[in-house]
C-alpha cells in the first residue's frame, strides 16, 4: 500500500492512530487523533516526543512485548488535560521501526464507572439505614405488644381484686 493510500486509510479509522518512530517521536497521526488531542493540523503533533502525548509511558523494552491489546494509558491533549484511553499497540508494516498506537477514548466509560460506584455506595448506605430503621420498628412493635400484654394482665388482675375489695368492704360493714 502506498503512502498516500495509507494516509487515506488512517484518516478513515474512527480510533486515534499514532505512529511513533524508534526515537520516540510522533511520525504520523490520523484525523481522529487530532480531534481527540485538540490539534488543528497534522503538523502540530508530528515530531513531538510521544511522552508529550502519553503520560507516564516508556517506549523502552516495548518492542519485545508487541503486540499488546487494550492497554489503559493516559493521553494528554494540547492543553495538558488527561484523557483516559484504551490502546492496542503493534508494529507498523510499512515502517518496521515504527510503533502504532491505536487508541479509543474511554473517559465516558470511566465517568460511568465512577457514577456507578457512587450509586452503589449510596445504595449500600440506604440499605444500611433501611435495615437500622426496620430493626428499630421491630423493637418498637415488640415494646408496644409488651405494653398491650401488660395492660391486659393488669385488667385481668384488677377485676378479681375489685371483687375481693368489694367483698372485704361488705364484710367490714
GROMACS .gro file of C-alpha atoms in nm, residues 19-106:
model
   88
   19UNK     CA    1   0.277   0.618   1.456
   20UNK     CA    2   0.589   0.664   1.668
   21UNK     CA    3   0.941   0.615   1.532
   22UNK     CA    4   1.219   0.430   1.712
   23UNK     CA    5   1.344   0.759   1.869
   24UNK     CA    6   1.006   0.809   2.030
   25UNK     CA    7   0.891   1.096   1.806
   26UNK     CA    8   0.545   1.107   1.654
   27UNK     CA    9   0.577   1.031   1.283
   28UNK     CA   10   0.211   1.032   1.182
   29UNK     CA   11  -0.140   1.083   1.322
   30UNK     CA   12  -0.490   1.049   1.179
   31UNK     CA   13  -0.786   1.287   1.196
   32UNK     CA   14  -0.932   1.107   1.499
   33UNK     CA   15  -0.608   1.180   1.689
   34UNK     CA   16  -0.625   1.549   1.600
   35UNK     CA   17  -0.983   1.564   1.725
   36UNK     CA   18  -0.903   1.368   2.043
   37UNK     CA   19  -0.598   1.579   2.132
   38UNK     CA   20  -0.739   1.915   2.019
   39UNK     CA   21  -0.492   1.989   1.740
   40UNK     CA   22  -0.598   2.165   1.418
   41UNK     CA   23  -0.329   2.047   1.176
   42UNK     CA   24  -0.138   1.719   1.147
   43UNK     CA   25   0.187   1.912   1.157
   44UNK     CA   26   0.121   2.026   1.515
   45UNK     CA   27   0.169   1.689   1.693
   46UNK     CA   28   0.415   1.543   1.439
   47UNK     CA   29   0.775   1.530   1.566
   48UNK     CA   30   0.658   1.581   1.925
   49UNK     CA   31   0.808   1.331   2.167
   50UNK     CA   32   0.548   1.064   2.245
   51UNK     CA   33   0.588   1.149   2.617
   52UNK     CA   34   0.418   1.485   2.542
   53UNK     CA   35   0.111   1.292   2.426
   54UNK     CA   36   0.117   0.987   2.651
   55UNK     CA   37   0.165   1.039   3.026
   56UNK     CA   38   0.395   0.808   3.224
   57UNK     CA   39   0.468   0.567   2.940
   58UNK     CA   40   0.808   0.442   2.835
   59UNK     CA   41   0.886   0.301   2.491
   60UNK     CA   42   1.198   0.121   2.615
   61UNK     CA   43   1.161  -0.255   2.606
   62UNK     CA   44   0.822  -0.224   2.438
   63UNK     CA   45   0.925  -0.388   2.108
   64UNK     CA   46   0.973  -0.727   2.278
   65UNK     CA   47   0.615  -0.720   2.412
   66UNK     CA   48   0.431  -0.613   2.094
   67UNK     CA   49   0.152  -0.674   2.005
   68UNK     CA   50  -0.028  -0.550   2.315
   69UNK     CA   51  -0.405  -0.527   2.341
   70UNK     CA   52  -0.626  -0.300   2.550
   71UNK     CA   53  -0.359  -0.121   2.748
   72UNK     CA   54  -0.506   0.155   2.962
   73UNK     CA   55  -0.298   0.469   2.914
   74UNK     CA   56  -0.341   0.841   2.977
   75UNK     CA   57  -0.308   1.072   2.676
   76UNK     CA   58  -0.257   1.444   2.721
   77UNK     CA   59  -0.442   1.684   2.494
   78UNK     CA   60  -0.298   2.009   2.359
   79UNK     CA   61  -0.376   2.192   2.688
   80UNK     CA   62  -0.234   1.911   2.905
   81UNK     CA   63  -0.573   1.771   3.011
   82UNK     CA   64  -0.566   1.396   3.074
   83UNK     CA   65  -0.771   1.167   2.851
   84UNK     CA   66  -0.800   0.801   2.955
   85UNK     CA   67  -0.763   0.573   2.653
   86UNK     CA   68  -0.763   0.203   2.577
   87UNK     CA   69  -0.473   0.135   2.340
   88UNK     CA   70  -0.376  -0.151   2.112
   89UNK     CA   71  -0.005  -0.139   2.030
   90UNK     CA   72   0.151  -0.304   1.724
   91UNK     CA   73   0.435  -0.268   1.476
   92UNK     CA   74   0.383  -0.071   1.155
   93UNK     CA   75   0.408  -0.292   0.848
   94UNK     CA   76   0.534  -0.028   0.604
   95UNK     CA   77   0.790   0.111   0.854
   96UNK     CA   78   0.911  -0.177   1.075
   97UNK     CA   79   1.087   0.061   1.316
   98UNK     CA   80   0.759   0.241   1.391
   99UNK     CA   81   0.518   0.152   1.665
  100UNK     CA   82   0.146   0.206   1.611
  101UNK     CA   83  -0.079   0.317   1.897
  102UNK     CA   84  -0.446   0.272   1.814
  103UNK     CA   85  -0.645   0.433   2.096
  104UNK     CA   86  -1.008   0.475   2.192
  105UNK     CA   87  -1.124   0.744   2.434
  106UNK     CA   88  -1.266   0.575   2.746
   0.00000   0.00000   0.00000
